[in-house]
Structures are given as structure tokens and as C-alpha cells.
Coordinates of C-alpha atoms in Angstrom, one line a residue:
Chain A
M20 CA -3.6 -43.7 -1.9
S21 CA -6.1 -43.1 -5.2
G22 CA -10.2 -43.5 -4.9
S23 CA -12.3 -42.2 -1.7
F24 CA -9.0 -41.2 0.4
T25 CA -9.6 -37.9 0.0
T26 CA -6.4 -35.7 0.9
S27 CA -9.2 -33.4 3.1
A28 CA -9.8 -36.2 5.1
A29 CA -6.3 -37.1 5.4
R30 CA -5.9 -33.6 6.7
N31 CA -8.6 -34.1 9.0
I32 CA -7.3 -37.9 10.4
F33 CA -4.6 -35.5 11.5
Y34 CA -6.3 -33.0 12.8
G35 CA -8.4 -35.6 15.1
G36 CA -6.0 -37.9 15.6
T37 CA -3.4 -34.9 16.9
I38 CA -5.7 -33.8 19.0
F39 CA -6.8 -37.2 20.5
F40 CA -3.7 -38.4 21.3
F41 CA -2.2 -35.0 22.6
L42 CA -4.4 -34.8 24.6
V43 CA -4.5 -38.2 25.9
F44 CA -0.8 -37.6 26.7
L45 CA -1.9 -34.6 28.6
G46 CA -3.5 -36.6 30.9
L47 CA -1.3 -39.0 30.8
T48 CA 0.6 -35.7 32.5
Y49 CA -2.1 -35.2 35.4
N50 CA -1.6 -38.9 36.4
T51 CA 2.0 -38.9 36.5
E52 CA 2.2 -35.4 39.0
Q53 CA -0.5 -37.8 41.2
V54 CA 1.9 -40.3 41.5
L55 CA 5.3 -38.1 41.5
P56 CA 4.9 -37.3 45.3
K57 CA 5.3 -41.4 46.2
R58 CA 8.5 -41.7 43.7
D59 CA 10.4 -38.8 43.2
N60 CA 12.2 -37.7 46.8
R61 CA 10.6 -34.4 47.4
A62 CA 10.1 -34.1 51.3
A63 CA 14.0 -33.9 50.7
L64 CA 13.7 -30.1 49.1
A65 CA 12.2 -29.1 52.3
N66 CA 16.5 -28.9 52.9
P67 CA 17.3 -25.8 50.7
D68 CA 21.0 -27.5 50.1
I69 CA 19.7 -29.5 47.9
A70 CA 17.8 -26.5 45.3
A71 CA 21.5 -25.0 45.6
G72 CA 23.4 -28.1 44.6
K73 CA 21.2 -28.8 41.8
K74 CA 22.1 -24.8 41.0
L75 CA 25.8 -25.7 41.5
W76 CA 25.0 -28.9 38.9
E77 CA 23.7 -26.2 36.9
T78 CA 26.1 -23.1 36.3
N79 CA 28.9 -25.1 36.0
Q80 CA 27.2 -27.7 33.5
C81 CA 28.2 -30.9 35.1
I82 CA 26.4 -32.6 32.3
G83 CA 27.8 -31.4 29.8
C84 CA 30.8 -35.5 30.1
H85 CA 28.5 -37.1 33.0
T86 CA 24.7 -38.4 32.8
L87 CA 22.8 -37.7 35.6
L88 CA 20.5 -41.0 35.4
G89 CA 21.4 -41.6 32.4
E90 CA 20.8 -38.0 30.4
G91 CA 23.8 -36.3 29.6
A92 CA 27.0 -36.1 28.1
Y93 CA 29.1 -40.2 27.9
F94 CA 32.0 -38.6 28.5
A95 CA 32.1 -39.5 32.3
P96 CA 30.8 -40.9 34.9
E97 CA 26.5 -41.4 36.1
L98 CA 26.0 -39.1 39.2
G99 CA 22.4 -40.0 39.8
N100 CA 23.8 -43.1 42.0
V101 CA 27.2 -41.6 42.7
Y102 CA 26.5 -40.7 46.5
K103 CA 26.0 -44.6 47.1
R104 CA 28.8 -45.5 45.1
R105 CA 31.5 -43.6 46.7
G106 CA 30.1 -41.8 49.7
G107 CA 30.3 -37.8 50.5
E108 CA 33.5 -37.8 51.4
F109 CA 34.8 -39.1 48.6
I110 CA 33.2 -37.2 46.5
K111 CA 34.1 -33.8 48.0
A112 CA 37.6 -35.1 48.1
W113 CA 37.3 -36.0 44.6
I114 CA 36.5 -33.0 43.4
K115 CA 39.2 -30.8 45.4
A116 CA 41.8 -32.7 43.4
Q117 CA 40.9 -31.7 39.7
P118 CA 42.2 -32.2 37.9
T119 CA 44.4 -35.2 38.4
G120 CA 46.7 -33.7 35.2
A121 CA 47.6 -37.3 34.2
P122 CA 48.3 -37.7 30.7
G123 CA 46.5 -39.1 28.5
R124 CA 43.6 -39.3 30.6
R125 CA 40.5 -37.5 30.4
Q126 CA 40.4 -34.6 33.1
M127 CA 38.2 -32.7 35.6
P128 CA 38.2 -29.0 35.8
Q129 CA 39.1 -27.5 38.6
F130 CA 35.9 -25.4 39.7
N131 CA 37.0 -24.0 43.0
L132 CA 34.1 -24.8 45.3
T133 CA 33.4 -23.8 48.8
D134 CA 33.1 -26.5 51.2
K135 CA 29.9 -24.8 52.3
Q136 CA 29.3 -25.5 48.0
L137 CA 30.4 -29.2 48.4
D138 CA 28.3 -29.9 51.0
D139 CA 25.3 -28.5 49.0
L140 CA 26.6 -31.1 46.2
V141 CA 26.6 -33.6 47.7
A142 CA 22.6 -33.2 49.9
F143 CA 22.0 -33.4 45.6
F144 CA 23.7 -35.6 45.3
K145 CA 22.3 -37.8 48.4
Y146 CA 18.5 -36.5 46.9
V147 CA 19.0 -37.7 43.3
G148 CA 20.3 -41.2 44.5
E149 CA 17.2 -41.2 46.7
I150 CA 14.6 -41.5 43.6
D151 CA 12.6 -44.6 43.1
T152 CA 13.7 -45.0 39.0
A153 CA 12.3 -48.2 38.7
K154 CA 15.6 -50.3 39.3
W155 CA 17.9 -48.3 36.9
P156 CA 20.8 -48.2 36.9
P157 CA 21.8 -52.0 36.7
N158 CA 24.3 -52.1 39.0
I159 CA 26.5 -49.6 41.3
E160 CA 28.7 -48.8 38.7
G161 CA 26.5 -47.3 36.5
Chain B
M11 CA 13.0 -18.5 -8.5
Q12 CA 9.1 -17.4 -8.4
F13 CA 9.1 -14.5 -6.1
K14 CA 12.0 -11.8 -5.5
S15 CA 11.6 -11.6 -1.5
Q16 CA 12.6 -15.2 -1.2
A17 CA 16.1 -14.4 -1.7
V18 CA 15.6 -13.2 1.5
S19 CA 16.6 -16.7 2.8
K20 CA 20.5 -16.6 1.4
P21 CA 21.7 -15.9 4.1
Y22 CA 20.0 -17.5 6.1
F23 CA 21.4 -21.4 4.4
I24 CA 25.2 -19.8 4.3
A25 CA 25.4 -18.8 7.7
A26 CA 23.9 -22.0 8.2
L27 CA 26.2 -24.1 6.6
G28 CA 29.0 -21.9 8.2
L29 CA 28.1 -23.2 11.8
F30 CA 27.0 -26.7 10.7
V31 CA 31.6 -26.3 10.1
A32 CA 31.5 -25.5 13.9
Q33 CA 29.6 -27.5 14.6
I34 CA 31.8 -30.7 12.3
L35 CA 35.0 -29.2 14.4
F36 CA 34.6 -28.5 17.5
G37 CA 33.5 -32.3 17.2
L38 CA 36.6 -33.9 16.0
I39 CA 38.3 -32.0 19.1
M40 CA 35.2 -33.7 20.9
G41 CA 36.1 -37.8 19.6
L42 CA 39.5 -36.8 20.1
Q43 CA 38.7 -35.8 23.6
Y44 CA 37.4 -39.8 24.3
V45 CA 40.7 -41.0 23.1
M46 CA 42.8 -38.4 24.7
G47 CA 41.7 -37.4 27.5
D48 CA 43.7 -34.2 28.3
F49 CA 43.7 -32.8 24.4
L50 CA 43.7 -28.7 24.7
F51 CA 42.9 -29.4 28.4
P52 CA 42.2 -27.3 30.5
H53 CA 41.8 -24.6 27.3
I54 CA 38.9 -26.6 25.7
P55 CA 36.8 -28.1 28.2
F56 CA 34.9 -32.0 26.2
N57 CA 31.4 -30.0 28.6
V58 CA 32.8 -27.1 26.2
A59 CA 33.2 -28.6 22.9
R60 CA 30.3 -30.9 23.8
M61 CA 28.1 -27.1 24.6
V62 CA 29.4 -25.5 21.6
H63 CA 28.9 -28.7 18.9
T64 CA 25.2 -29.9 20.2
N65 CA 24.3 -25.3 19.6
A66 CA 25.8 -25.1 16.5
L67 CA 24.1 -27.5 14.8
I68 CA 21.2 -26.4 16.2
V69 CA 20.7 -23.1 16.0
W70 CA 22.2 -23.6 12.4
L71 CA 19.0 -25.5 11.9
L72 CA 16.6 -23.3 13.4
M73 CA 18.7 -21.5 10.9
G74 CA 17.4 -24.1 7.8
F75 CA 14.3 -23.9 8.9
M76 CA 14.0 -20.1 8.7
G77 CA 16.1 -20.1 5.3
A78 CA 13.7 -22.9 4.3
A79 CA 10.6 -21.1 5.5
Y80 CA 11.4 -17.7 3.6
Y81 CA 12.0 -19.6 0.3
L82 CA 9.2 -22.0 0.5
V83 CA 5.9 -19.7 1.9
P84 CA 6.1 -17.5 -1.2
E85 CA 5.8 -19.9 -4.1
E86 CA 3.3 -21.5 -1.7
S87 CA 0.7 -18.5 -0.8
E88 CA 1.8 -17.3 -4.6
T89 CA 2.7 -13.5 -2.9
E90 CA 5.5 -12.0 -1.3
L91 CA 7.5 -12.9 1.6
F92 CA 5.2 -9.8 4.0
S93 CA 8.7 -8.3 5.2
P94 CA 11.6 -8.5 3.5
K95 CA 13.2 -6.3 5.5
L96 CA 12.0 -7.9 8.6
A97 CA 13.6 -11.1 7.9
I98 CA 16.8 -9.9 6.9
A99 CA 17.2 -8.0 10.0
L100 CA 16.4 -11.3 12.6
F101 CA 18.5 -13.2 10.3
W102 CA 21.7 -10.7 11.8
I103 CA 20.0 -9.9 15.5
F104 CA 19.7 -14.2 15.4
L105 CA 23.9 -14.9 13.5
V106 CA 25.4 -11.9 16.8
A107 CA 23.3 -13.6 19.0
A108 CA 24.7 -16.8 18.2
A109 CA 28.0 -16.0 17.9
L110 CA 27.5 -14.2 21.1
T111 CA 26.9 -17.2 22.8
V112 CA 29.3 -19.5 21.2
V113 CA 32.4 -16.5 22.3
G114 CA 30.7 -16.9 26.3
Y115 CA 31.0 -20.8 26.1
L116 CA 35.0 -20.7 24.7
L117 CA 36.2 -17.9 26.2
V118 CA 34.2 -17.5 30.1
P119 CA 34.0 -19.5 32.9
Y120 CA 30.4 -21.2 32.5
A121 CA 29.5 -20.6 36.2
T122 CA 30.8 -16.6 35.7
L123 CA 28.7 -16.5 32.1
A124 CA 25.7 -17.5 34.2
K125 CA 26.4 -15.1 37.0
M126 CA 27.4 -12.5 33.8
T127 CA 24.0 -13.4 32.5
G128 CA 21.2 -12.8 35.1
N129 CA 20.6 -16.9 35.4
D130 CA 20.0 -16.3 39.3
L131 CA 16.5 -13.9 37.9
I132 CA 15.0 -17.6 35.9
P133 CA 17.7 -19.8 36.7
T134 CA 17.4 -21.9 33.0
M135 CA 21.1 -22.5 32.4
G136 CA 22.8 -26.1 32.6
R137 CA 20.4 -28.4 31.6
E138 CA 21.4 -30.1 27.9
F139 CA 20.4 -28.5 25.0
L140 CA 19.3 -25.3 26.6
E141 CA 22.6 -24.3 28.3
Q142 CA 22.1 -21.3 26.2
P143 CA 22.3 -18.4 28.6
L144 CA 18.7 -16.2 29.3
P145 CA 19.3 -13.3 27.3
T146 CA 20.3 -15.6 24.3
K147 CA 16.9 -17.9 25.3
L148 CA 15.5 -14.7 24.9
G149 CA 16.2 -13.8 21.7
I150 CA 15.4 -16.8 20.4
V151 CA 11.9 -16.6 21.8
V152 CA 11.9 -13.1 20.2
V153 CA 13.4 -13.5 16.6
A154 CA 11.8 -16.8 16.0
L155 CA 7.6 -15.0 17.1
A156 CA 9.0 -11.4 14.8
F157 CA 10.0 -15.1 13.1
L158 CA 6.3 -16.4 13.2
F159 CA 4.9 -13.1 12.3
N160 CA 6.2 -12.3 8.9
I161 CA 5.7 -15.8 8.1
T162 CA 2.5 -15.5 9.2
M163 CA 1.0 -13.1 7.8
T164 CA 2.5 -14.2 4.5
V165 CA 0.4 -17.6 3.9
L166 CA -2.5 -15.4 5.3
K167 CA -2.6 -13.1 2.1
G168 CA -1.7 -15.6 -0.2
R169 CA -2.6 -19.4 -1.7
K170 CA -3.2 -22.0 2.0
T171 CA -2.1 -24.8 1.1
A172 CA -1.6 -28.6 2.9
I173 CA 2.4 -27.8 2.8
N174 CA 2.5 -24.2 3.8
T175 CA -0.4 -25.0 6.8
V176 CA 1.9 -28.1 8.0
L177 CA 4.6 -25.8 8.2
L178 CA 3.2 -23.5 9.6
I179 CA 2.3 -25.6 12.9
G180 CA 5.3 -27.5 12.7
L181 CA 7.0 -24.3 13.5
W182 CA 4.9 -22.7 15.7
G183 CA 4.6 -25.3 18.0
L184 CA 8.6 -24.8 17.6
A185 CA 8.0 -21.8 19.4
I186 CA 5.4 -23.1 22.0
F187 CA 7.3 -26.2 23.3
F188 CA 10.7 -24.0 23.4
L189 CA 8.9 -21.7 26.2
F190 CA 10.3 -25.3 28.6
S191 CA 12.9 -24.1 28.1
F192 CA 11.7 -21.6 30.9
Y193 CA 10.6 -23.8 33.7
N194 CA 13.2 -25.7 35.6
P195 CA 11.7 -26.6 39.1
D196 CA 14.4 -28.2 42.2
N197 CA 12.3 -31.1 41.3
V198 CA 14.9 -33.1 39.1
V199 CA 12.2 -35.6 37.6
R200 CA 9.4 -33.1 37.5
D201 CA 12.7 -30.9 35.6
K202 CA 13.7 -33.8 33.2
F203 CA 10.2 -34.8 32.2
Y204 CA 9.4 -31.2 31.2
W205 CA 12.3 -30.7 29.5
W206 CA 11.4 -33.7 27.7
W207 CA 8.6 -31.4 26.2
V208 CA 11.6 -29.6 24.7
V209 CA 14.0 -31.5 23.5
H210 CA 11.7 -35.0 21.9
L211 CA 8.4 -32.7 21.0
W212 CA 10.5 -31.1 19.2
V213 CA 12.7 -33.1 16.9
E214 CA 9.8 -36.8 17.4
G215 CA 7.3 -34.6 17.5
V216 CA 6.6 -30.9 15.5
W217 CA 10.6 -30.6 14.2
E218 CA 9.8 -33.8 11.9
L219 CA 6.6 -31.6 10.2
I220 CA 9.0 -29.2 9.1
L221 CA 10.6 -31.6 7.8
G222 CA 7.7 -33.3 5.9
A223 CA 7.2 -30.2 4.9
I224 CA 10.3 -29.0 3.6
L225 CA 10.6 -32.2 1.4
A226 CA 7.2 -32.6 0.1
F227 CA 7.7 -29.2 -1.4
V228 CA 10.9 -30.4 -2.5
L229 CA 9.6 -33.4 -4.0
I230 CA 6.6 -31.5 -5.7
K231 CA 8.7 -29.2 -7.5
I232 CA 12.0 -31.7 -9.1
T233 CA 8.8 -34.5 -10.0
G234 CA 5.8 -32.8 -10.9
V235 CA 4.4 -35.7 -9.2
D236 CA 0.4 -33.9 -8.6
R237 CA 0.5 -32.2 -5.5
E238 CA -2.6 -34.0 -5.1
V239 CA -0.6 -37.0 -4.5
I240 CA 1.6 -35.6 -1.9
E241 CA -0.5 -33.6 -0.1
K242 CA -2.3 -36.9 0.2
W243 CA 1.8 -38.5 1.2
L244 CA 2.8 -35.8 3.4
Y245 CA -0.8 -35.9 6.3
V246 CA -0.9 -39.7 6.2
I247 CA 3.4 -39.3 7.4
I248 CA 2.5 -36.2 9.7
T249 CA -0.5 -38.2 11.4
L250 CA 1.8 -41.3 11.6
T251 CA 4.4 -39.0 13.2
L252 CA 2.5 -37.3 15.5
V253 CA -0.1 -40.3 17.1
T254 CA 3.4 -42.9 17.6
G255 CA 5.5 -39.7 19.0
I256 CA 3.3 -37.7 21.6
I257 CA 3.1 -41.0 24.0
G258 CA 6.6 -42.5 22.3
T259 CA 8.1 -39.2 24.9
G260 CA 7.2 -42.3 27.2
H261 CA 10.6 -44.1 26.3
H262 CA 11.8 -41.6 28.2
Y263 CA 9.9 -41.6 31.5
Y264 CA 11.1 -45.1 31.6
W265 CA 14.4 -44.8 35.2
I266 CA 13.6 -40.9 36.0
G267 CA 11.7 -41.9 38.8
T268 CA 8.5 -41.7 36.3
P269 CA 5.7 -43.7 37.2
E270 CA 5.9 -47.3 35.8
Y271 CA 3.8 -47.3 33.3
W272 CA 4.8 -45.3 30.4
Q273 CA 7.6 -48.8 30.3
W274 CA 4.3 -49.8 28.5
F275 CA 3.3 -46.3 26.8
G276 CA 6.4 -45.2 25.7
S277 CA 7.2 -49.0 24.6
I278 CA 4.1 -49.7 22.5
F279 CA 4.1 -46.0 21.2
S280 CA 7.8 -45.6 20.2
A281 CA 8.4 -49.1 18.5
L282 CA 5.7 -47.7 15.8
E283 CA 7.0 -44.6 15.4
P284 CA 9.6 -46.1 12.9
I285 CA 6.8 -46.6 10.6
P286 CA 6.1 -42.6 9.8
F287 CA 10.1 -42.8 8.5
F288 CA 9.3 -45.5 6.4
A289 CA 6.2 -44.0 5.2
M290 CA 8.4 -41.3 4.1
T291 CA 11.5 -43.3 2.4
L292 CA 8.6 -45.0 0.8
F293 CA 7.0 -41.0 -0.4
A294 CA 10.6 -40.0 -1.4
F295 CA 11.5 -42.8 -3.7
N296 CA 7.6 -43.8 -5.4
M297 CA 7.2 -39.5 -6.3
V298 CA 11.2 -40.2 -7.5
N299 CA 9.5 -42.8 -9.4
R300 CA 6.0 -41.2 -10.6
R301 CA 8.1 -38.4 -11.8
R302 CA 6.6 -36.4 -14.7
R303 CA 9.5 -34.3 -15.1
E304 CA 13.8 -34.7 -15.4
H305 CA 15.2 -31.9 -13.6
P306 CA 18.1 -30.7 -14.2
N307 CA 19.3 -31.0 -10.7
K308 CA 19.6 -34.7 -9.9
A309 CA 21.8 -33.1 -6.7
A310 CA 18.8 -32.0 -5.1
T311 CA 17.6 -35.6 -6.1
L312 CA 19.8 -37.4 -4.3
W313 CA 19.4 -35.5 -0.7
A314 CA 16.3 -36.0 -1.3
L315 CA 16.1 -39.7 -1.5
G316 CA 18.7 -39.8 0.9
T317 CA 16.6 -37.8 3.2
G318 CA 13.9 -40.3 3.1
V319 CA 16.8 -43.3 3.8
M320 CA 19.0 -42.2 6.3
S321 CA 16.0 -40.8 8.9
F322 CA 14.4 -44.5 8.4
L323 CA 17.7 -46.1 9.6
G324 CA 18.8 -43.1 11.7
A325 CA 15.4 -42.8 13.4
G326 CA 13.3 -45.2 12.9
V327 CA 15.8 -48.6 13.1
W328 CA 18.9 -47.4 15.5
G329 CA 15.7 -45.4 17.5
F330 CA 13.9 -49.2 17.6
L331 CA 16.9 -50.3 18.7
H332 CA 17.5 -49.5 22.1
T333 CA 13.3 -48.1 22.1
L334 CA 11.9 -51.0 24.3
A335 CA 12.9 -50.5 28.6
P336 CA 13.9 -54.4 29.1
V337 CA 16.9 -53.4 26.7
N338 CA 16.9 -49.9 27.4
F339 CA 17.4 -50.3 30.9
Y340 CA 21.2 -51.8 29.7
T341 CA 21.4 -49.5 26.8
H342 CA 19.8 -46.1 28.7
G343 CA 23.1 -42.9 28.5
T344 CA 26.1 -45.1 26.6
Q345 CA 27.1 -44.9 23.6
I346 CA 23.6 -46.9 21.7
T347 CA 22.0 -43.8 22.9
A348 CA 25.3 -41.2 21.1
A349 CA 25.2 -43.5 17.8
H350 CA 21.4 -43.4 17.0
G351 CA 21.9 -38.5 17.7
H352 CA 23.9 -39.0 15.6
M353 CA 22.4 -40.6 12.2
A354 CA 19.1 -39.5 13.5
F355 CA 20.1 -35.5 13.2
Y356 CA 22.0 -35.9 9.7
G357 CA 19.6 -38.6 8.8
A358 CA 16.6 -36.3 9.5
Y359 CA 17.2 -32.7 10.0
V360 CA 20.6 -32.4 8.0
M361 CA 19.8 -34.3 5.3
V362 CA 15.9 -32.1 4.8
V363 CA 17.6 -28.5 5.5
I364 CA 20.8 -29.0 2.4
T365 CA 17.7 -30.9 0.1
M366 CA 16.4 -27.5 0.3
I367 CA 20.1 -25.5 -0.2
S368 CA 20.6 -27.8 -2.8
Y369 CA 16.8 -27.5 -4.6
A370 CA 16.3 -23.0 -3.7
M371 CA 20.8 -22.3 -4.1
P372 CA 21.0 -22.8 -7.5
L373 CA 17.5 -20.6 -8.6
M374 CA 18.4 -18.2 -6.1
R375 CA 21.6 -17.3 -7.7
G376 CA 20.0 -17.3 -11.3
R377 CA 19.6 -20.6 -12.7
A378 CA 17.9 -23.5 -12.6
A379 CA 20.4 -26.2 -11.3
N380 CA 24.4 -26.1 -11.6
S381 CA 26.6 -27.5 -13.5
N382 CA 27.3 -30.5 -14.3
K383 CA 30.6 -29.8 -12.4
A384 CA 28.8 -28.9 -9.1
Q385 CA 26.6 -31.2 -9.0
V386 CA 28.7 -34.3 -9.6
A387 CA 31.7 -32.2 -6.5
E388 CA 28.0 -32.0 -4.5
M389 CA 27.3 -35.4 -4.6
W390 CA 31.0 -37.0 -3.9
G391 CA 29.9 -34.4 -0.8
F392 CA 26.7 -36.7 -0.2
W393 CA 28.3 -39.9 -0.6
L394 CA 31.6 -38.5 2.0
M395 CA 28.8 -36.9 4.8
T396 CA 26.8 -39.9 4.4
V397 CA 28.7 -42.9 5.0
A398 CA 31.0 -41.0 7.0
I399 CA 28.4 -41.1 9.1
V400 CA 27.3 -44.6 9.0
F401 CA 30.0 -45.6 10.1
I402 CA 29.9 -42.8 12.7
T403 CA 27.1 -45.1 14.1
L404 CA 28.7 -48.3 13.4
F405 CA 31.7 -47.8 15.9
L406 CA 29.7 -46.1 18.3
T407 CA 27.1 -48.7 17.9
A408 CA 30.0 -52.0 18.5
A409 CA 31.3 -49.5 21.7
G410 CA 27.8 -49.2 23.6
I411 CA 27.6 -52.4 22.6
L412 CA 30.7 -53.7 24.3
Q413 CA 29.9 -50.8 26.9
V414 CA 26.9 -52.1 28.2
W415 CA 28.5 -55.6 28.4
L416 CA 31.4 -54.8 30.2
Q417 CA 29.5 -52.3 32.9
R418 CA 26.1 -53.8 33.3
V419 CA 25.9 -57.1 31.9
S420 CA 28.3 -58.4 33.2
A421 CA 29.0 -61.1 36.9
T422 CA 31.7 -58.8 37.6
P423 CA 31.2 -55.2 36.4
M424 CA 33.3 -52.7 35.7
S425 CA 33.6 -49.0 35.9
F426 CA 32.6 -46.2 34.0
M427 CA 36.3 -45.3 33.7
D428 CA 37.5 -49.1 32.7
A429 CA 35.1 -49.7 30.6
Q430 CA 35.7 -46.5 28.5
A431 CA 39.0 -47.9 28.3
Q432 CA 38.1 -51.1 26.9
V433 CA 36.7 -49.9 23.7
S434 CA 38.9 -46.7 22.9
M435 CA 39.4 -48.8 19.3
F436 CA 36.3 -48.1 19.4
Y437 CA 36.2 -44.5 19.6
W438 CA 39.8 -43.6 17.3
M439 CA 37.7 -45.4 14.7
R440 CA 34.8 -43.7 15.3
E441 CA 37.2 -40.4 15.3
W442 CA 39.1 -41.2 12.2
A443 CA 35.1 -41.7 9.7
G444 CA 34.8 -38.5 11.6
V445 CA 38.1 -36.5 9.1
I446 CA 36.2 -38.4 6.5
F447 CA 32.7 -36.7 7.4
L448 CA 34.5 -33.4 7.4
I449 CA 36.3 -34.2 4.0
G450 CA 33.4 -34.4 2.4
L451 CA 31.5 -31.5 4.1
I452 CA 35.3 -29.4 2.9
V453 CA 33.9 -31.1 -0.6
Y454 CA 30.2 -30.4 -0.6
I455 CA 31.1 -26.4 0.3
S456 CA 34.1 -26.3 -2.6
S457 CA 30.9 -27.4 -4.8
F458 CA 29.5 -23.6 -4.1
F459 CA 31.6 -22.3 -5.4
I460 CA 32.5 -24.6 -9.7
P461 CA 31.4 -22.0 -11.1
G462 CA 27.8 -22.6 -13.2
E463 CA 26.6 -23.1 -16.9
E464 CA 23.5 -24.1 -17.0
K465 CA 20.8 -21.5 -18.1
A466 CA 18.4 -20.1 -16.0
K467 CA 14.6 -21.2 -16.3
A468 CA 11.5 -19.5 -15.7

């Protein structure tokens, strides 16, 4: 890299290119926000249990072992589609029964959730399961 | 060392390496929990170990970046640091905040910690990598702003070079994009969308500017190649980085409820993301080949070349492997992601911070380079850790391919846990590679305690 291509030319391309592509990114973000209402199941959020469930999901750090729509840790099953896979009653019974104590098996802590909290979590999983994820995951196992 | 105030970076480097050790120890705990599920349960559940593992990494890299900035900026600006006292005060604030946060993770159930630390005021906790309690997050903002003030004032009163300008842009970007960690809407899709503005725009955006600036600085010092040449390379690399990387964010927007055109934008732009990393490889080798002097610090040269190669392999090649939407449909959220994450973080950010430490520490200890014996030990550390991370990555990749096959591609898909049981052999091999990594780290750290012989050169 020599000759007529100077450092200041390189610098100008950097600033110009960065600003241009950042503006394109902001434009795409704006468009995404316009399209999202059709995909993100936001109508369900009118039910306050879902927000309560999301907070429980966060304050018990579920993402430290599980994935949700494929994001999180890879130690325990995907939960974005767990409502479809298992159903609400199974989810509640499962959480209540932890830890299994089976020797050598990965263990989930006991979070001592109330019945109301368990219902909130299930409402949250049902809501996430109804987001339009472009058909991901490939099958029900997540 | 040309300016007295550069010495403030020393405690940052020492603390960074201390946290590095903690990160690896917790990584080994997690690796064992993958195959012995009840190991240390219920005292250290997997999610807690993982928080310590990832948060320690983030904090020690930030410590490393700050230390690097405190060393680099006075020398580039040809002036003393604006306020060395502020730098030292911030070091202690940051270290104590980090220590208290880790103690909180380990001693208190996370839900209790959330309650104790005011998560109800602004709920930000419990999202991957952003698990820190509110006071810690606010502390990060305060420390970052005060740090940026100190560094910016130094640059403003001194010489402005491409290197310290790019470093400043990177560091300001780091602080600005962190602010999105306070935005946590109830809408999961929007939550995830803006969460990536911290995570992706950090590691595949502004952090690469910091990386480029640090690497350019060390290459000027150890090769003696003209600044003009190196700065031109730096601009070209970071242009490629941001032109591909900003819209490359789209590779995280395939399956989280976002519009499907992101599959095109994400695939095309992130397929180009290896290019800046390849340019970085060429850059490092070219500059070392065109060197105008034989710097006595061979270890620093090795780390600089290693950064060039391993960041390309880890971030570039292993990123590309699963970045195209039709591939990612099957690999999203599997051990393939983990494989990429390990080599990319090591190859890019761990190695560049160690490059800086390797170059700067001997100078701060009053010698141009460490003794031959110390450098040999350091290079053993380099090879052990680097080869170990390559094997960790390969074993996780093998586990990931099997997992994808058994759980996602097969006509009779297995459940998650059944598939995990099938791939456990690879988790065992990953754990052994992790032990080698720890040995490499111990050798590396021991090299600091081997006395130096080389005389200081002004």
C-alpha cells in the first residue's frame, strides 16, 4: 500500500464508510420496528403475567443454563418452544420437582416459586413460543 | 517507558491476569459439570460458574484495555497522563466493584441478589453477559466515563495520532453502546434486538478498533516500521471491520422474531467479516517481515503474530462456519457457537491484551525485555495456551456437529439431554484440553517471576 493512497485518504474512507453503513443500519432498525408488530406477538403482552414471568426468568438467571430462541447457555434444553414441547402442567411439575438428585446427572436448582409465579413463567413461555421465528427451531426438540 | 505516568497501567495488568486465572478455574468447573452433572451442586450451580467465567473475562479484558490505554496514550500523545491519581483511584473502584460482584454471585442466590441491589428500580439483570447488578452496571458507567475523561484530556493536550484517535473512538463506542444494557423492554424480541447492540457492536465492532490500535502501537515499537505505513494499514483494517461488522449484526437477527430480510443482510455482510481479520494477519506478518530493528522482546513479537493468526481463525473462520442463515438454522445455539466463542475471544482479545502486557511490563520493570530464560517460559505459555484453545475449539466443534446431527437434522430427532449424553466423550476431551490451558497459564504467569537480565534501553 503506497503511492497515491495516502493515510488521510484511508482515514476519510474509514469515517465515510462507517457513517454510511451505520446510517443504513439505523434505517434497517427503523424498518424492523415497523415490521415487528406483525411478528413479535406483542398483543399477548396485554396480559401482565407475561412481564412478571419474564422478570422471573431474568431474576433466576435461567439463561445461565438454558437457551431462549437459541441464545443463552448450552447446558440445558431450549425453552423458546418448551410450552409446545411439554405443555404448562409439565413445566410447573418439573420446576417443582427439582433438583432430581440423580447421581451424575446435570442438576437444576430449586427456586421455591409460588403457584402464581409458576403460572407467570408458563405464560411467558407460551408468549415466547408464539413469536414468529422464521420456523426455527428445526424440530420440536429445540 | 518514556513517561512516568505510564506506570499506572501496571496494577491494571496485574489485576487482569489475576482475573484471567479465576476465569479459567471456573471454566474448568463448568467443563467438568458438562460430564459430571452434579459436580459442586448445589454450592456452585452451572449458571453461577458460567456468570463468573464470562463476567471475569469481560472485566479482565476491560482492565487490560484500560491498562493498555494508560500505557499507550501518553507515549502516542507525547505527554504525561492528565491525571495519574484518577487512574489509580478508578483502578481500585473497578477492582473492588468486580470483587464484590463475584462474591455476590457466589454467596447469594441470584434472585436475592437482584432484590438486594435494586433490580426492581431498573430491571436489567439476568440477561446473558449483562448479569451484573444495577450498582455494578452504574459503576461501570462511572468508571468508564472518568477513564475516558482522563484519556481524552491527555490526547487533547498532546499529539494526535491515528493510533490514539482510533483507540479513543473504540473506547467511546464501548462506553456508549454499554448504555443499551439499561434498556430491557418486556417485549422479548425487542429486548434481544437491542441486547446485541451491546454484545455484537462491542466484540465485532468497537472492540476491534481497540484491538487494531493496540496491535498497531506494539508493531510500531517492535518493528520500527514507519508510522505512516502502519497507520494506513490500521485505517484500512478498521474500515473493513465496521463496513462488514455493523450490518453483520444481522447474523443474530435470523430466528428471534425479526424480519426475514435480515437473513440476507446478515449472511452477506457477516460472510465478509473474516476479511478484516485476514487483513490483520497480513498486517502483523508484513510488518514483522519488514522490521527495521531486532527488538530484544521476542515474546511480544510472538504474541502480536499470534493475535493476527488466531483472531482470523477464531473470529474469521469459525465465525464464517456457522454465519450463513441456512447453516445457522441448524447450528444456532449449539456447541458450534461455544466453539467459535472460545477461539474468537482468545485469539482476538485475550491475545492482544497479552501482547500489550508482554511488551509493556518489562519496560515498566526497568528493562527493554525480559531475560532469555523468562522469555522462553513466556513462549511456552503461549504455545500451551494456544494449542490448548485450538483443541478446545476442535472438540467443541465435533460435539456441536454431532449435536446438530442427532438433535436437529436426523429424521428421528433426539431430545437435548439424550444428545448431550451421546457427545460426552468430546466434553471429556475438551476438559483435558482445558487442563493443558491452565498449565499453560501457570507457566505464563511464572515467567513474570524469572529474574530479568537485559539492560534497560532508554
